[in-house]
Amino acid sequence: DRAWDTMCELDDLLSDTTGQLLAAGYVWEAFSLTGYGFQAAAQCDMDDSDGGLTMLAETCLGLWRAQIEAAAPDLRRRMYQWFQEVCRTSDHLCQELSWEAQQELFHDPEFLRSNIAQLDRMIREEQARPDRGYSRLPQLVIQKLERMEALGLPREELQQVEREHRDLPNVRRRVISRLLEGKQYSEAASLLRESKELDRKWPGLVSGYSQALIGLYEETGQTEKLLDELQFQVFQCGQHDLAYVKKLKEQTSTSRWPELRERLLAGKTLPGDLREAFLAQEGLYARLMDRVAALESLQTLDRWEDVLRLRFPERMRDAYIQCLDARMRLASDRKQYAAAISYLKKLRTYPGGMDAALAQRWRAAYPRRRSMLDELGKAGY
């Protein structure tokens, strides 16, 4: 019941005590106390929804880093062996933290070689699993490649591992990044196009590859390929803003743009709020008014009021009335009544007002809603 407070107290205790031990030269004792503290906490039965154990784990990693740096080579080997033992014998939480510490905190060549060997064993185990749906294989392969780089192994050995795991998207993305950094644009473009096909089941990945190709074609001045890729991005990938739509318009002739614009509006890659923003950007205000009115959403009306009010004052007024009628029909408590009634002041500013008429209509339609009648009276109706 006091999980967060207890974890904070333990965090302070470990930080203070291990700091004193380390300052006094008791490196192994500081290291052991840190490990014991986290193991004890991880074994507690508690509600950790506040994230106290995660906070403690981050503290322990920081403490271990300082302790490992202060240790002599023999003691560092002893620490490394301790983490290996925890990985083999402890529960899941301690295994995860000790594995992370073992991979991240030991940078001597002997430890890197040991980590690579351990990663090889884990990779083989993952490959042998019948169910690869939630496999750690991608993460393990990337960790192996990073350790190989840190050890300074020849590029040919890293490329061999990349070829062996070419089916993994994160491995291909790693290769793509290296190709782009080396300005090997032809090879990068080829791998990006191949990845779009290999990972077609994952729209987010495909969109990312497409965006990378767009950047590459912009960088290399390949205008025809750029136009084709922009069309793929805009018409096949979900959009989060209008950046690529604007790029497509810039690359498209004025005579052809209306056709592409209608195709985009007929498609499904623009979510609702972005579709409205696109209509406004294109100056299609009548169609924007139609859409906003059809949605019957006060929030949407408020969002576009500044744009549409001057152009379609009567239609905006009627859209508000329609939306407020629907809101009042479904309202069931004083708070909801008051929220709807507060919009009557806004209606008063439109041509013809009609706020008093709407209030009267509500009085007539819902004579038994005493809270509603009371709120109307408070508002002056």
PDB file of C-alpha atoms in Angstrom, residues 54-161:
ATOM      1  CA  THR A  54      11.481   1.467 -12.452  1.00  0.00           C
ATOM      2  CA  MET A  55      12.862   4.539 -10.704  1.00  0.00           C
ATOM      3  CA  LEU A  56      14.891   2.308  -8.372  1.00  0.00           C
ATOM      4  CA  ALA A  57      16.238   0.314 -11.329  1.00  0.00           C
ATOM      5  CA  GLU A  58      17.504   3.500 -12.998  1.00  0.00           C
ATOM      6  CA  THR A  59      19.186   4.528  -9.740  1.00  0.00           C
ATOM      7  CA  CYS A  60      20.854   1.131  -9.409  1.00  0.00           C
ATOM      8  CA  LEU A  61      22.185   1.305 -12.974  1.00  0.00           C
ATOM      9  CA  GLY A  62      23.735   4.680 -12.191  1.00  0.00           C
ATOM     10  CA  LEU A  63      25.259   3.399  -8.949  1.00  0.00           C
ATOM     11  CA  TRP A  64      26.649   0.310 -10.658  1.00  0.00           C
ATOM     12  CA  ARG A  65      28.195   2.426 -13.394  1.00  0.00           C
ATOM     13  CA  ALA A  66      30.200   4.411 -10.844  1.00  0.00           C
ATOM     14  CA  GLN A  67      31.145   1.259  -8.921  1.00  0.00           C
ATOM     15  CA  ILE A  68      32.303  -0.616 -12.020  1.00  0.00           C
ATOM     16  CA  GLU A  69      34.388   2.345 -13.141  1.00  0.00           C
ATOM     17  CA  ALA A  70      36.054   2.428  -9.711  1.00  0.00           C
ATOM     18  CA  ALA A  71      36.796  -1.308  -9.662  1.00  0.00           C
ATOM     19  CA  ALA A  72      40.139  -2.899 -10.475  1.00  0.00           C
ATOM     20  CA  PRO A  73      40.163  -5.424 -13.379  1.00  0.00           C
ATOM     21  CA  ASP A  74      39.875  -8.519 -11.152  1.00  0.00           C
ATOM     22  CA  LEU A  75      36.985  -7.019  -9.214  1.00  0.00           C
ATOM     23  CA  ARG A  76      35.314  -5.956 -12.439  1.00  0.00           C
ATOM     24  CA  ARG A  77      35.405  -9.566 -13.620  1.00  0.00           C
ATOM     25  CA  ARG A  78      33.823 -10.628 -10.323  1.00  0.00           C
ATOM     26  CA  MET A  79      31.052  -8.062 -10.835  1.00  0.00           C
ATOM     27  CA  TYR A  80      30.469  -9.286 -14.382  1.00  0.00           C
ATOM     28  CA  GLN A  81      30.201 -12.867 -13.143  1.00  0.00           C
ATOM     29  CA  TRP A  82      27.672 -11.732 -10.529  1.00  0.00           C
ATOM     30  CA  PHE A  83      25.426 -10.308 -13.229  1.00  0.00           C
ATOM     31  CA  GLN A  84      25.763 -13.520 -15.255  1.00  0.00           C
ATOM     32  CA  GLU A  85      24.691 -15.543 -12.228  1.00  0.00           C
ATOM     33  CA  VAL A  86      21.694 -13.277 -11.616  1.00  0.00           C
ATOM     34  CA  CYS A  87      20.687 -13.715 -15.272  1.00  0.00           C
ATOM     35  CA  ARG A  88      20.674 -17.480 -14.809  1.00  0.00           C
ATOM     36  CA  THR A  89      19.020 -17.788 -11.404  1.00  0.00           C
ATOM     37  CA  SER A  90      16.834 -14.772 -10.552  1.00  0.00           C
ATOM     38  CA  ASP A  91      13.257 -13.885 -11.369  1.00  0.00           C
ATOM     39  CA  HIS A  92      12.258 -11.970 -14.503  1.00  0.00           C
ATOM     40  CA  LEU A  93      12.666  -8.415 -13.206  1.00  0.00           C
ATOM     41  CA  CYS A  94      16.166  -9.023 -11.846  1.00  0.00           C
ATOM     42  CA  GLN A  95      17.134 -10.882 -15.007  1.00  0.00           C
ATOM     43  CA  GLU A  96      16.074  -7.949 -17.170  1.00  0.00           C
ATOM     44  CA  LEU A  97      18.014  -5.397 -15.131  1.00  0.00           C
ATOM     45  CA  SER A  98      21.132  -7.543 -14.798  1.00  0.00           C
ATOM     46  CA  TRP A  99      21.104  -8.240 -18.535  1.00  0.00           C
ATOM     47  CA  GLU A 100      20.851  -4.539 -19.275  1.00  0.00           C
ATOM     48  CA  ALA A 101      23.686  -3.766 -16.853  1.00  0.00           C
ATOM     49  CA  GLN A 102      25.840  -6.523 -18.270  1.00  0.00           C
ATOM     50  CA  GLN A 103      25.374  -5.207 -21.801  1.00  0.00           C
ATOM     51  CA  GLU A 104      25.631  -1.496 -21.093  1.00  0.00           C
ATOM     52  CA  LEU A 105      28.194  -1.133 -18.302  1.00  0.00           C
ATOM     53  CA  PHE A 106      31.058  -3.448 -19.294  1.00  0.00           C
ATOM     54  CA  HIS A 107      33.139  -2.168 -22.195  1.00  0.00           C
ATOM     55  CA  ASP A 108      36.428  -4.040 -21.888  1.00  0.00           C
ATOM     56  CA  PRO A 109      37.141  -6.336 -24.877  1.00  0.00           C
ATOM     57  CA  GLU A 110      36.880  -9.518 -22.796  1.00  0.00           C
ATOM     58  CA  PHE A 111      33.376  -8.557 -21.656  1.00  0.00           C
ATOM     59  CA  LEU A 112      32.290  -7.511 -25.147  1.00  0.00           C
ATOM     60  CA  ARG A 113      33.408 -10.890 -26.519  1.00  0.00           C
ATOM     61  CA  SER A 114      31.549 -12.676 -23.731  1.00  0.00           C
ATOM     62  CA  ASN A 115      28.432 -10.615 -24.407  1.00  0.00           C
ATOM     63  CA  ILE A 116      28.591 -11.431 -28.113  1.00  0.00           C
ATOM     64  CA  ALA A 117      28.861 -15.136 -27.322  1.00  0.00           C
ATOM     65  CA  GLN A 118      25.916 -14.888 -24.960  1.00  0.00           C
ATOM     66  CA  LEU A 119      23.915 -12.974 -27.558  1.00  0.00           C
ATOM     67  CA  ASP A 120      24.687 -15.686 -30.121  1.00  0.00           C
ATOM     68  CA  ARG A 121      23.213 -18.308 -27.782  1.00  0.00           C
ATOM     69  CA  MET A 122      20.112 -16.196 -27.183  1.00  0.00           C
ATOM     70  CA  ILE A 123      19.686 -15.548 -30.916  1.00  0.00           C
ATOM     71  CA  ARG A 124      19.791 -19.274 -31.646  1.00  0.00           C
ATOM     72  CA  GLU A 125      17.201 -19.893 -28.930  1.00  0.00           C
ATOM     73  CA  GLU A 126      14.902 -17.239 -30.385  1.00  0.00           C
ATOM     74  CA  GLN A 127      15.285 -18.656 -33.896  1.00  0.00           C
ATOM     75  CA  ALA A 128      14.327 -22.098 -32.601  1.00  0.00           C
ATOM     76  CA  ARG A 129      11.117 -20.870 -31.000  1.00  0.00           C
ATOM     77  CA  PRO A 130       7.978 -22.139 -32.786  1.00  0.00           C
ATOM     78  CA  ASP A 131       6.144 -18.873 -32.032  1.00  0.00           C
ATOM     79  CA  ARG A 132       8.065 -15.822 -33.247  1.00  0.00           C
ATOM     80  CA  GLY A 133       5.164 -13.385 -32.773  1.00  0.00           C
ATOM     81  CA  TYR A 134       6.767 -11.600 -29.812  1.00  0.00           C
ATOM     82  CA  SER A 135      10.354 -12.550 -30.471  1.00  0.00           C
ATOM     83  CA  ARG A 136      13.274 -10.631 -29.007  1.00  0.00           C
ATOM     84  CA  LEU A 137      15.298 -11.560 -32.065  1.00  0.00           C
ATOM     85  CA  PRO A 138      15.409  -8.056 -33.641  1.00  0.00           C
ATOM     86  CA  GLN A 139      16.602  -6.484 -30.388  1.00  0.00           C
ATOM     87  CA  LEU A 140      19.200  -9.201 -29.803  1.00  0.00           C
ATOM     88  CA  VAL A 141      20.648  -8.930 -33.319  1.00  0.00           C
ATOM     89  CA  ILE A 142      20.992  -5.157 -33.033  1.00  0.00           C
ATOM     90  CA  GLN A 143      22.686  -5.560 -29.641  1.00  0.00           C
ATOM     91  CA  LYS A 144      25.121  -8.043 -31.178  1.00  0.00           C
ATOM     92  CA  LEU A 145      25.964  -5.655 -34.011  1.00  0.00           C
ATOM     93  CA  GLU A 146      26.511  -2.819 -31.549  1.00  0.00           C
ATOM     94  CA  ARG A 147      28.848  -4.939 -29.426  1.00  0.00           C
ATOM     95  CA  MET A 148      30.744  -6.036 -32.537  1.00  0.00           C
ATOM     96  CA  GLU A 149      31.206  -2.391 -33.503  1.00  0.00           C
ATOM     97  CA  ALA A 150      32.359  -1.510 -29.988  1.00  0.00           C
ATOM     98  CA  LEU A 151      34.884  -4.350 -30.148  1.00  0.00           C
ATOM     99  CA  GLY A 152      36.193  -2.963 -33.443  1.00  0.00           C
ATOM    100  CA  LEU A 153      35.565  -6.090 -35.502  1.00  0.00           C
ATOM    101  CA  PRO A 154      36.076  -5.823 -39.287  1.00  0.00           C
ATOM    102  CA  ARG A 155      33.234  -4.349 -41.325  1.00  0.00           C
ATOM    103  CA  GLU A 156      33.007  -7.600 -43.304  1.00  0.00           C
ATOM    104  CA  GLU A 157      32.014  -9.517 -40.160  1.00  0.00           C
ATOM    105  CA  LEU A 158      29.261  -7.014 -39.345  1.00  0.00           C
ATOM    106  CA  GLN A 159      27.972  -7.134 -42.925  1.00  0.00           C
ATOM    107  CA  GLN A 160      27.868 -10.927 -42.742  1.00  0.00           C
ATOM    108  CA  VAL A 161      25.595 -10.715 -39.669  1.00  0.00           C
TER     109      VAL A 161
END
